[in-house]
CSV table of N, CA and C in Angstrom, one decimal:
chain,number,residue,atom,x,y,z
A,1,MET,N,-18.6,23.9,-2.9
A,1,MET,CA,-17.2,23.2,-2.8
A,1,MET,C,-16.2,24.1,-2.3
A,2,ASP,N,-16.4,25.4,-2.1
A,2,ASP,CA,-15.2,26.1,-1.5
A,2,ASP,C,-14.9,25.6,-0.4
A,3,TRP,N,-15.8,25.0,0.8
A,3,TRP,CA,-15.3,24.6,1.7
A,3,TRP,C,-14.3,23.4,1.8
A,4,LEU,N,-14.6,22.5,0.7
A,4,LEU,CA,-13.5,21.2,0.4
A,4,LEU,C,-12.0,21.9,-0.2
A,5,ASN,N,-12.2,23.0,-0.9
A,5,ASN,CA,-11.1,23.4,-1.6
A,5,ASN,C,-10.2,24.2,-0.4
A,6,SER,N,-10.9,24.8,0.6
A,6,SER,CA,-10.3,25.4,1.7
A,6,SER,C,-9.8,24.6,2.6
A,7,TYR,N,-10.3,23.3,2.6
A,7,TYR,CA,-9.8,22.2,3.4
A,7,TYR,C,-8.6,21.5,3.2
A,8,LEU,N,-8.4,21.6,1.7
A,8,LEU,CA,-7.3,20.6,1.1
A,8,LEU,C,-6.2,21.6,0.6
A,9,SER,N,-6.4,22.9,0.6
A,9,SER,CA,-5.3,23.7,0.0
A,9,SER,C,-4.7,24.7,1.3
A,10,GLY,N,-3.4,25.1,1.0
A,10,GLY,CA,-2.9,26.1,1.9
A,10,GLY,C,-2.5,25.2,3.2
A,11,ARG,N,-2.3,24.0,3.1
A,11,ARG,CA,-1.9,23.2,4.4
A,11,ARG,C,-0.4,23.1,4.5
A,12,LYS,N,0.0,23.1,5.7
A,12,LYS,CA,1.7,23.2,6.1
A,12,LYS,C,1.8,22.1,7.0
A,13,GLN,N,3.1,21.8,7.1
A,13,GLN,CA,3.4,20.8,8.0
A,13,GLN,C,4.9,20.9,8.6
A,14,PHE,N,5.3,20.5,9.7
A,14,PHE,CA,6.7,20.5,10.1
A,14,PHE,C,6.8,19.2,11.0
A,15,THR,N,8.0,18.9,11.1
A,15,THR,CA,8.5,17.7,12.1
A,15,THR,C,9.1,18.0,13.4
A,16,THR,N,9.0,17.4,14.5
A,16,THR,CA,9.8,17.7,15.5
A,16,THR,C,10.5,16.4,15.9
A,17,VAL,N,11.8,16.5,16.3
A,17,VAL,CA,12.7,15.3,16.7
A,17,VAL,C,13.5,15.9,17.7
A,18,ASN,N,13.5,15.3,18.9
A,18,ASN,CA,14.2,15.6,20.1
A,18,ASN,C,14.1,17.3,20.3
A,19,ASN,N,13.0,17.7,20.2
A,19,ASN,CA,12.9,19.1,20.4
A,19,ASN,C,13.3,20.0,19.6
A,20,CYS,N,13.7,19.6,18.3
A,20,CYS,CA,14.1,20.4,17.3
A,20,CYS,C,13.1,20.4,16.1
A,21,ASP,N,12.6,21.4,15.8
A,21,ASP,CA,11.8,21.5,14.7
A,21,ASP,C,12.2,21.7,13.3
A,22,SER,N,11.7,21.2,12.4
A,22,SER,CA,12.0,21.3,10.9
A,22,SER,C,11.4,22.7,10.4
A,23,GLU,N,11.9,23.0,9.3
A,23,GLU,CA,11.2,24.3,8.7
A,23,GLU,C,9.8,23.8,8.3
A,24,ILE,N,8.9,24.8,8.3
A,24,ILE,CA,7.6,24.5,8.0
A,24,ILE,C,7.4,24.4,6.4
A,25,THR,N,6.8,23.6,5.9
A,25,THR,CA,6.7,23.4,4.4
A,25,THR,C,5.2,23.2,4.0
A,26,THR,N,4.9,23.8,2.8
A,26,THR,CA,3.6,23.7,2.3
A,26,THR,C,3.4,22.5,1.9
A,27,ILE,N,2.3,21.8,1.9
A,27,ILE,CA,2.1,20.4,1.3
A,27,ILE,C,1.2,20.5,0.2
A,28,ASN,N,1.8,19.9,-0.9
A,28,ASN,CA,1.4,20.1,-2.3
A,28,ASN,C,0.2,18.9,-2.6
A,29,CYS,N,0.6,17.8,-2.0
A,29,CYS,CA,-0.4,16.6,-2.6
A,29,CYS,C,-0.5,15.7,-1.1
A,30,ALA,N,-1.6,15.7,-0.7
A,30,ALA,CA,-1.7,14.8,0.6
A,30,ALA,C,-3.4,14.9,0.9
A,31,VAL,N,-3.5,14.0,1.8
A,31,VAL,CA,-5.0,13.9,2.3
A,31,VAL,C,-4.8,14.3,3.8
A,32,PRO,N,-5.4,15.3,4.5
A,32,PRO,CA,-5.3,15.8,5.6
A,32,PRO,C,-5.5,14.5,6.7
A,33,GLN,N,-4.7,14.4,7.7
A,33,GLN,CA,-4.9,13.5,8.9
A,33,GLN,C,-5.6,13.8,9.9
A,34,ASP,N,-6.1,15.0,10.0
A,34,ASP,CA,-6.7,15.7,11.2
A,34,ASP,C,-8.2,15.4,11.5
A,35,SER,N,-8.7,14.6,10.6
A,35,SER,CA,-10.2,14.4,10.7
A,35,SER,C,-10.5,12.9,10.9
A,36,CYS,N,-11.5,12.7,11.7
A,36,CYS,CA,-11.8,11.2,11.7
A,36,CYS,C,-12.9,10.7,10.8
A,37,VAL,N,-13.4,11.6,10.0
A,37,VAL,CA,-14.3,11.2,8.9
A,37,VAL,C,-13.9,11.6,7.5
A,38,LEU,N,-13.7,12.8,7.3
A,38,LEU,CA,-13.4,13.4,6.0
A,38,LEU,C,-11.9,12.8,5.5
A,39,GLY,N,-10.8,12.9,6.4
A,39,GLY,CA,-9.5,12.5,6.0
A,39,GLY,C,-9.6,10.7,5.4
A,40,PRO,N,-10.1,10.0,6.3
A,40,PRO,CA,-10.2,8.6,5.8
A,40,PRO,C,-11.1,8.6,4.5
A,41,LEU,N,-12.3,9.3,4.3
A,41,LEU,CA,-12.9,9.2,3.3
A,41,LEU,C,-12.4,9.7,1.9
A,42,LEU,N,-11.5,10.8,2.0
A,42,LEU,CA,-10.9,11.5,1.0
A,42,LEU,C,-9.7,10.4,0.5
A,43,PHE,N,-9.1,9.7,1.4
A,43,PHE,CA,-8.0,8.7,1.1
A,43,PHE,C,-8.6,7.7,0.3
A,44,LEU,N,-9.7,7.2,0.7
A,44,LEU,CA,-10.3,6.2,0.1
A,44,LEU,C,-10.8,6.5,-1.4
A,45,ILE,N,-11.2,7.7,-1.4
A,45,ILE,CA,-11.5,8.1,-2.9
A,45,ILE,C,-10.3,8.4,-3.6
A,46,TYR,N,-9.1,9.0,-3.2
A,46,TYR,CA,-7.9,9.1,-3.8
A,46,TYR,C,-7.4,7.7,-4.3
A,47,VAL,N,-7.4,6.5,-3.5
A,47,VAL,CA,-7.0,5.4,-4.0
A,47,VAL,C,-7.8,4.4,-4.7
A,48,ASN,N,-9.1,5.0,-4.8
A,48,ASN,CA,-10.1,4.1,-5.2
A,48,ASN,C,-9.9,3.3,-6.7
A,49,ASP,N,-9.0,4.0,-7.4
A,49,ASP,CA,-8.7,3.3,-8.9
A,49,ASP,C,-7.6,2.3,-8.8
A,50,ILE,N,-7.1,2.0,-7.6
A,50,ILE,CA,-5.9,1.1,-7.4
A,50,ILE,C,-6.2,-0.2,-8.3
A,51,CYS,N,-7.3,-0.8,-8.1
A,51,CYS,CA,-7.7,-1.8,-8.6
A,51,CYS,C,-7.4,-2.0,-10.2
A,52,ASN,N,-7.2,-0.8,-11.0
A,52,ASN,CA,-7.2,-1.0,-12.2
A,52,ASN,C,-5.5,-1.0,-12.5
A,53,ALA,N,-4.8,-0.9,-11.6
A,53,ALA,CA,-3.3,-1.0,-11.7
A,53,ALA,C,-3.0,-2.7,-12.0
A,54,ALA,N,-3.7,-3.5,-11.4
A,54,ALA,CA,-3.5,-5.0,-11.4
A,54,ALA,C,-4.9,-5.7,-11.4
A,55,PRO,N,-5.4,-5.6,-12.7
A,55,PRO,CA,-6.8,-6.0,-12.7
A,55,PRO,C,-6.7,-7.8,-12.5
A,56,GLU,N,-5.7,-8.5,-12.5
A,56,GLU,CA,-5.7,-9.8,-12.5
A,56,GLU,C,-5.7,-10.1,-11.0
A,57,ALA,N,-5.7,-9.3,-10.0
A,57,ALA,CA,-5.5,-9.6,-8.8
A,57,ALA,C,-6.9,-9.0,-8.1
A,58,LYS,N,-7.3,-9.6,-7.0
A,58,LYS,CA,-8.3,-9.2,-5.9
A,58,LYS,C,-7.6,-8.2,-5.0
A,59,ILE,N,-8.2,-7.0,-5.0
A,59,ILE,CA,-7.5,-6.0,-4.1
A,59,ILE,C,-8.5,-5.7,-3.1
A,60,LYS,N,-8.0,-5.6,-1.9
A,60,LYS,CA,-9.0,-5.2,-0.7
A,60,LYS,C,-8.3,-4.0,-0.1
A,61,LEU,N,-9.1,-2.9,0.2
A,61,LEU,CA,-8.6,-1.7,0.9
A,61,LEU,C,-9.2,-1.5,2.2
A,62,CYS,N,-8.5,-1.3,3.2
A,62,CYS,CA,-9.1,-0.9,4.7
A,62,CYS,C,-8.1,0.0,5.2
A,63,ALA,N,-8.7,1.4,5.2
A,63,ALA,CA,-8.1,2.5,5.5
A,63,ALA,C,-6.7,2.7,4.9
A,64,ASP,N,-5.4,2.7,5.4
A,64,ASP,CA,-4.4,2.9,4.5
A,64,ASP,C,-3.8,1.4,4.3
A,65,ASP,N,-4.5,0.3,4.5
A,65,ASP,CA,-3.9,-1.0,4.5
A,65,ASP,C,-4.4,-1.5,3.0
A,66,THR,N,-3.6,-2.0,2.3
A,66,THR,CA,-3.9,-2.8,0.9
A,66,THR,C,-3.5,-4.2,1.0
A,67,ASN,N,-4.6,-5.1,0.8
A,67,ASN,CA,-4.3,-6.6,0.7
A,67,ASN,C,-4.7,-7.0,-0.8
A,68,VAL,N,-3.6,-7.8,-1.4
A,68,VAL,CA,-3.8,-8.3,-2.7
A,68,VAL,C,-3.9,-10.0,-2.6
A,69,PHE,N,-4.8,-10.3,-3.2
A,69,PHE,CA,-5.0,-11.9,-3.5
A,69,PHE,C,-4.9,-12.3,-4.8
A,70,ILE,N,-4.0,-13.4,-5.0
A,70,ILE,CA,-3.9,-14.0,-6.4
A,70,ILE,C,-3.8,-15.6,-6.0
A,71,HIS,N,-4.5,-16.0,-7.1
A,71,HIS,CA,-4.8,-17.6,-7.1
A,71,HIS,C,-4.7,-18.2,-8.3
A,72,SER,N,-4.1,-19.5,-8.2
A,72,SER,CA,-4.0,-20.3,-9.4
A,72,SER,C,-3.6,-21.7,-8.9
A,73,LYS,N,-4.0,-22.7,-9.6
A,73,LYS,CA,-3.7,-24.1,-9.3
A,73,LYS,C,-2.2,-24.3,-9.6
A,74,ASN,N,-1.7,-23.4,-10.3
A,74,ASN,CA,-0.2,-23.5,-10.8
A,74,ASN,C,0.7,-22.5,-10.1
A,75,LYS,N,1.6,-23.0,-9.3
A,75,LYS,CA,2.5,-22.5,-8.3
A,75,LYS,C,3.3,-21.3,-9.1
A,76,ASP,N,4.0,-21.8,-10.2
A,76,ASP,CA,5.0,-21.0,-11.0
A,76,ASP,C,4.2,-19.8,-11.6
A,77,LEU,N,2.8,-20.0,-11.9
A,77,LEU,CA,2.0,-19.1,-12.3
A,77,LEU,C,1.7,-17.9,-11.5
A,78,VAL,N,1.5,-18.4,-10.2
A,78,VAL,CA,1.1,-17.5,-9.1
A,78,VAL,C,2.3,-16.7,-8.8
A,79,VAL,N,3.3,-17.2,-8.8
A,79,VAL,CA,4.5,-16.4,-8.4
A,79,VAL,C,4.9,-15.3,-9.4
A,80,LYS,N,4.8,-15.6,-10.7
A,80,LYS,CA,5.0,-14.8,-11.8
A,80,LYS,C,3.8,-13.6,-11.8
A,81,GLN,N,2.5,-14.2,-11.5
A,81,GLN,CA,1.7,-13.0,-11.4
A,81,GLN,C,1.8,-12.1,-10.2
A,82,ALA,N,2.2,-12.8,-9.0
A,82,ALA,CA,2.4,-11.8,-8.0
A,82,ALA,C,3.7,-10.8,-8.0
A,83,ASN,N,4.8,-11.4,-8.6
A,83,ASN,CA,5.7,-10.4,-8.9
A,83,ASN,C,5.3,-9.4,-9.8
A,84,GLN,N,4.7,-9.7,-10.9
A,84,GLN,CA,4.0,-8.7,-12.2
A,84,GLN,C,3.2,-7.7,-11.2
A,85,CYS,N,2.3,-8.4,-10.3
A,85,CYS,CA,1.3,-7.5,-9.8
A,85,CYS,C,2.1,-6.3,-8.7
A,86,ILE,N,3.0,-7.0,-7.8
A,86,ILE,CA,3.7,-6.0,-7.1
A,86,ILE,C,4.4,-4.9,-7.7
A,87,SER,N,4.9,-5.2,-8.9
A,87,SER,CA,5.6,-4.2,-9.8
A,87,SER,C,4.6,-3.2,-10.3
A,88,ASP,N,3.5,-3.7,-10.8
A,88,ASP,CA,2.3,-2.8,-11.3
A,88,ASP,C,1.9,-2.0,-10.2
A,89,LEU,N,1.7,-2.4,-9.1
A,89,LEU,CA,1.3,-1.6,-8.1
A,89,LEU,C,2.2,-0.6,-7.6
A,90,ASN,N,3.5,-0.9,-7.6
A,90,ASN,CA,4.5,0.0,-7.2
A,90,ASN,C,4.5,1.1,-8.2
A,91,CYS,N,4.5,0.9,-9.6
A,91,CYS,CA,4.2,1.9,-10.6
A,91,CYS,C,2.9,2.8,-10.3
A,92,TRP,N,1.9,2.2,-9.9
A,92,TRP,CA,0.7,3.0,-9.4
A,92,TRP,C,1.0,3.8,-8.4
A,93,PHE,N,1.5,3.3,-7.1
A,93,PHE,CA,1.9,4.1,-6.2
A,93,PHE,C,2.8,5.4,-6.3
A,94,THR,N,3.8,5.1,-7.4
A,94,THR,CA,4.6,6.0,-7.4
A,94,THR,C,4.1,7.2,-8.4
A,95,ALA,N,3.3,6.8,-9.5
A,95,ALA,CA,2.5,7.7,-10.1
A,95,ALA,C,1.5,8.6,-9.3
A,96,ASN,N,1.0,8.2,-8.3
A,96,ASN,CA,0.1,8.7,-7.4
A,96,ASN,C,0.8,9.3,-6.1
A,97,LYS,N,2.1,9.4,-6.2
A,97,LYS,CA,2.8,10.2,-5.1
A,97,LYS,C,2.8,9.5,-3.7
A,98,LEU,N,2.6,8.0,-3.8
A,98,LEU,CA,2.9,7.2,-2.6
A,98,LEU,C,3.9,6.4,-2.8
A,99,SER,N,4.0,5.5,-1.6
A,99,SER,CA,5.2,4.6,-1.7
A,99,SER,C,4.7,3.3,-1.0
A,100,ILE,N,5.2,2.1,-1.3
A,100,ILE,CA,5.0,0.9,-0.7
A,100,ILE,C,6.2,0.9,0.5
A,101,ASN,N,5.7,0.6,1.7
A,101,ASN,CA,6.7,0.6,2.8
A,101,ASN,C,7.2,-1.0,2.8
A,102,ILE,N,8.3,-1.1,2.2
A,102,ILE,CA,8.8,-2.7,2.1
A,102,ILE,C,9.0,-3.4,3.5
A,103,ASP,N,9.4,-2.6,4.5
A,103,ASP,CA,9.4,-3.1,5.9
A,103,ASP,C,8.2,-3.6,6.5
A,104,LYS,N,7.0,-3.0,5.8
A,104,LYS,CA,5.7,-3.6,6.4
A,104,LYS,C,5.1,-4.3,5.3
A,105,THR,N,5.6,-4.7,4.4
A,105,THR,CA,5.0,-5.5,3.3
A,105,THR,C,5.5,-6.9,3.4
A,106,CYS,N,4.5,-7.9,3.4
A,106,CYS,CA,5.0,-9.3,3.6
A,106,CYS,C,3.8,-10.0,2.7
A,107,TYR,N,4.1,-11.4,2.8
A,107,TYR,CA,3.1,-12.2,1.9
A,107,TYR,C,3.0,-13.6,2.5
A,108,THR,N,1.9,-14.4,2.3
A,108,THR,CA,1.7,-15.8,2.6
A,108,THR,C,1.2,-16.5,1.6
A,109,VAL,N,1.5,-17.8,1.6
A,109,VAL,CA,1.1,-18.7,0.5
A,109,VAL,C,0.0,-19.6,1.2
A,110,PHE,N,-1.1,-19.9,0.7
A,110,PHE,CA,-2.3,-20.7,1.1
A,110,PHE,C,-2.3,-21.9,0.0
A,111,GLY,N,-2.3,-23.2,0.4
A,111,GLY,CA,-2.8,-24.3,-0.5
A,111,GLY,C,-1.7,-24.8,-1.1
A,112,ILE,N,-1.7,-25.1,-2.4
A,112,ILE,CA,-0.3,-25.5,-3.0
A,112,ILE,C,0.9,-24.6,-2.9
A,113,GLY,N,2.0,-25.1,-2.8
A,113,GLY,CA,3.2,-24.6,-2.4
A,113,GLY,C,3.4,-23.9,-1.0
A,114,ARG,N,2.5,-24.2,-0.3
A,114,ARG,CA,2.5,-23.5,1.1
A,114,ARG,C,3.8,-24.0,1.8
A,115,THR,N,4.5,-25.0,1.5
A,115,THR,CA,5.6,-25.5,2.2
A,115,THR,C,6.7,-25.3,1.4
A,116,ASP,N,6.6,-25.0,0.1
A,116,ASP,CA,7.8,-24.8,-0.7
A,116,ASP,C,8.6,-23.5,-0.2
A,117,LYS,N,9.8,-23.5,-0.1
A,117,LYS,CA,10.9,-22.6,0.2
A,117,LYS,C,11.4,-21.8,-0.9
A,118,ASP,N,11.0,-22.2,-2.2
A,118,ASP,CA,11.7,-21.6,-3.4
A,118,ASP,C,10.8,-20.5,-4.0
A,119,ILE,N,9.6,-20.2,-3.2
A,119,ILE,CA,8.7,-19.0,-3.6
A,119,ILE,C,9.3,-17.9,-3.3
A,120,LYS,N,9.6,-16.9,-4.1
A,120,LYS,CA,10.0,-15.5,-3.8
A,120,LYS,C,9.3,-14.5,-4.6
A,121,ILE,N,8.9,-13.4,-3.8
A,121,ILE,CA,8.3,-12.3,-4.4
A,121,ILE,C,9.1,-11.1,-4.0
A,122,ASN,N,9.4,-10.3,-5.1
A,122,ASN,CA,10.4,-9.3,-4.9
A,122,ASN,C,9.7,-7.9,-5.5
A,123,LEU,N,10.2,-6.8,-5.0
A,123,LEU,CA,9.6,-5.5,-5.3
A,123,LEU,C,11.2,-4.5,-5.5
A,124,ALA,N,11.1,-4.3,-6.8
A,124,ALA,CA,12.3,-3.5,-7.3
A,124,ALA,C,13.8,-4.3,-6.9
A,125,GLY,N,13.7,-5.5,-6.9
A,125,GLY,CA,15.0,-6.4,-6.5
A,125,GLY,C,15.0,-6.4,-5.1
A,126,THR,N,14.2,-6.1,-4.3
A,126,THR,CA,14.2,-6.4,-2.6
A,126,THR,C,13.2,-7.4,-2.5
A,127,GLU,N,13.7,-8.6,-1.8
A,127,GLU,CA,12.9,-9.6,-1.4
A,127,GLU,C,11.8,-9.4,-0.4
A,128,ILE,N,10.6,-9.6,-0.8
A,128,ILE,CA,9.5,-9.3,0.3
A,128,ILE,C,9.5,-10.5,1.5
A,129,LYS,N,9.3,-10.0,2.7
A,129,LYS,CA,9.3,-11.1,3.7
A,129,LYS,C,7.9,-11.9,3.7
A,130,ARG,N,8.2,-13.2,3.7
A,130,ARG,CA,7.2,-14.3,3.7
A,130,ARG,C,6.7,-14.5,5.2
A,131,VAL,N,5.6,-14.6,5.4
A,131,VAL,CA,5.1,-14.9,6.7
A,131,VAL,C,4.2,-16.3,6.8
A,132,THR,N,4.0,-16.9,7.7
A,132,THR,CA,3.2,-18.1,7.7
A,132,THR,C,1.7,-17.7,8.6
A,133,SER,N,1.7,-16.6,9.1
A,133,SER,CA,0.4,-16.1,9.7
A,133,SER,C,0.5,-14.6,10.1
A,134,TRP,N,-0.4,-14.0,10.2
A,134,TRP,CA,-0.7,-12.6,10.7
A,134,TRP,C,0.4,-12.2,11.9
A,135,SER,N,0.2,-13.2,12.8
A,135,SER,CA,0.8,-12.8,14.0
A,135,SER,C,2.4,-12.9,13.9
A,136,SER,N,2.9,-13.8,12.9
A,136,SER,CA,4.3,-13.6,12.5
A,136,SER,C,4.8,-12.6,11.9
A,137,TYR,N,3.8,-11.7,11.5
A,137,TYR,CA,4.3,-10.3,10.7
A,137,TYR,C,4.5,-9.3,11.7
A,138,ARG,N,3.7,-9.2,12.8
A,138,ARG,CA,4.0,-8.3,14.0
A,138,ARG,C,5.4,-8.5,14.5
């Protein structure tokens, strides 16, 4: 396991904007992104317990994308569960030194309530964008 330890420790990063480099900083917590196999695998292992954060929801992971599915025949219950779920997931992300990008977060409604305009999902007081299809998200 020395190879894994050496792969994960002592890593540094910097950013370049308009040919201006930031200071080089040691990375204390991250999965390296310079590998096609090991990086994604380590990330999936890192986030593997996310399902425990919101057991009432079905969570699907694909690379660094997280999809959450909540269902009920009761619209008000779904809205309540969705808002609680996003709050629970936000706590999990924070505890694991990750964050939800609110600008890339959206939701859609299938079935009952599909045309209701009063359905609102929020994250820490910020309303999440509602879309009607994947293409309207982009």
